């Protein structure tokens, strides 16, 4: 291993160690001082390469806050760090739900279900895989309950596609995909609960964050959930934001596959997760594919139409193996073009979250342009799955180069 690469690994580990709370990892010490759902899952994948016990603890801490209905919350609050983030438990008021855990403070929404993928990686990366089996046995029923929750509560028609009901559930908070559905929510400021944005108090450039109009809508939706006591049937009737997203569903489908393999390792039946994966893959391929754009788009269930906005989320069905060969070919060509980042283009590293040729492309704003490591990591595996090895290799190489060349933020 080269010296530069060894230094880089050491720096990455140091950051994770500094952000370790004793039971989980903060995504960022001041801006994000609690435990975030999919951040933890990705962090545990990283830790699995060198620290199996902490990777396991990260996931067990998260699942200790699982709701009675199976939902795994987007945030598990760290009591010692309260007061620096918005919205915190006083705003979420999850005690209004009989499903919220008694002894944990959580938000009232979820995030893309990466966890079964993480658990499988922990098993595969462990020096002594057999020692991980007791953890697999403990976590397996919890993973099943999470997937059951998503298919039961978020897919009422049994289509195989689950919906998200808040942009924060997508993991890609201010993606241009949400602009249309959010703008159709008319806000009466006099009825909106009062709130203060704490995200802008940590020295972060506001140009890198969602705008106030977006925050008003984020708050409007949280208020709607708490007024409805987090009851999914009631929320579904009233919520103006119900979206079947290709990223969320691809992660779910890929996690179903991991769940089936975990089942086999511990001697359980893989049948149900296999069936879920088949159904979701088919629904992604049939309903979310846009024939003219040749990419997967999100589907707005309230407006009953596709959201014709092309982002990197639309490439992720490759990761789940949900695309047909023809769809995969078209996607490969789109990824490998100046819209995103072509091989040998010279002026780009990896895949940005939004099409660089679009007017709204913003190279510094959160999910409206920048490159995200987790998305590219999934995409590289997706490309490899369809045989686009050269592109996958180049993505993986460039991904490692990014923090080496530009540093960790
Ligand atoms: C935030 O507060 O920016 C988070 O992304 C929400 O999960």
Short mmCIF file of N, CA and C and ligand atoms in Angstrom, two decimals, residues 32 36 74 85-86 111 168 173 209 215 366, ligand 1:
data_model
loop_
_atom_site.label_atom_id
_atom_site.label_comp_id
_atom_site.label_asym_id
_atom_site.label_seq_id
_atom_site.Cartn_x
_atom_site.Cartn_y
_atom_site.Cartn_z
N UNK A 32 -24.30 17.68 12.50
CA UNK A 32 -25.10 16.45 12.68
C UNK A 32 -24.64 15.69 13.94
N UNK A 36 -27.62 9.26 12.56
CA UNK A 36 -28.48 9.27 11.37
C UNK A 36 -28.51 7.87 10.76
N UNK A 74 -35.13 7.92 11.12
CA UNK A 74 -34.08 8.65 10.41
C UNK A 74 -33.02 9.18 11.38
N UNK A 85 -29.46 21.21 16.94
CA UNK A 85 -29.98 20.77 15.64
C UNK A 85 -31.48 21.07 15.60
N UNK A 86 -31.98 21.27 14.41
CA UNK A 86 -33.43 21.39 14.24
C UNK A 86 -33.85 20.46 13.11
N UNK A 111 -35.43 6.33 6.47
CA UNK A 111 -34.45 6.63 5.40
C UNK A 111 -34.21 5.37 4.56
N UNK A 168 -36.53 14.34 3.46
CA UNK A 168 -35.48 13.79 4.34
C UNK A 168 -35.48 12.28 4.34
N UNK A 173 -31.90 15.11 0.29
CA UNK A 173 -32.89 16.09 0.77
C UNK A 173 -33.40 17.12 -0.24
N UNK A 209 -26.71 24.68 1.38
CA UNK A 209 -27.82 24.10 2.14
C UNK A 209 -29.15 24.32 1.41
N UNK A 215 -37.28 24.56 3.62
CA UNK A 215 -37.43 24.28 5.05
C UNK A 215 -38.88 24.46 5.51
N UNK A 366 -25.34 20.99 -1.84
CA UNK A 366 -25.83 19.72 -1.27
C UNK A 366 -26.19 18.66 -2.32
C1 LIG B 1 -30.41 17.66 7.54
O1 LIG B 1 -30.88 18.14 8.58
O2 LIG B 1 -29.76 18.30 6.71
C2 LIG B 1 -30.53 16.22 7.32
O3 LIG B 1 -30.04 15.86 6.06
C3 LIG B 1 -31.91 15.70 7.49
O4 LIG B 1 -31.77 14.30 7.62
#
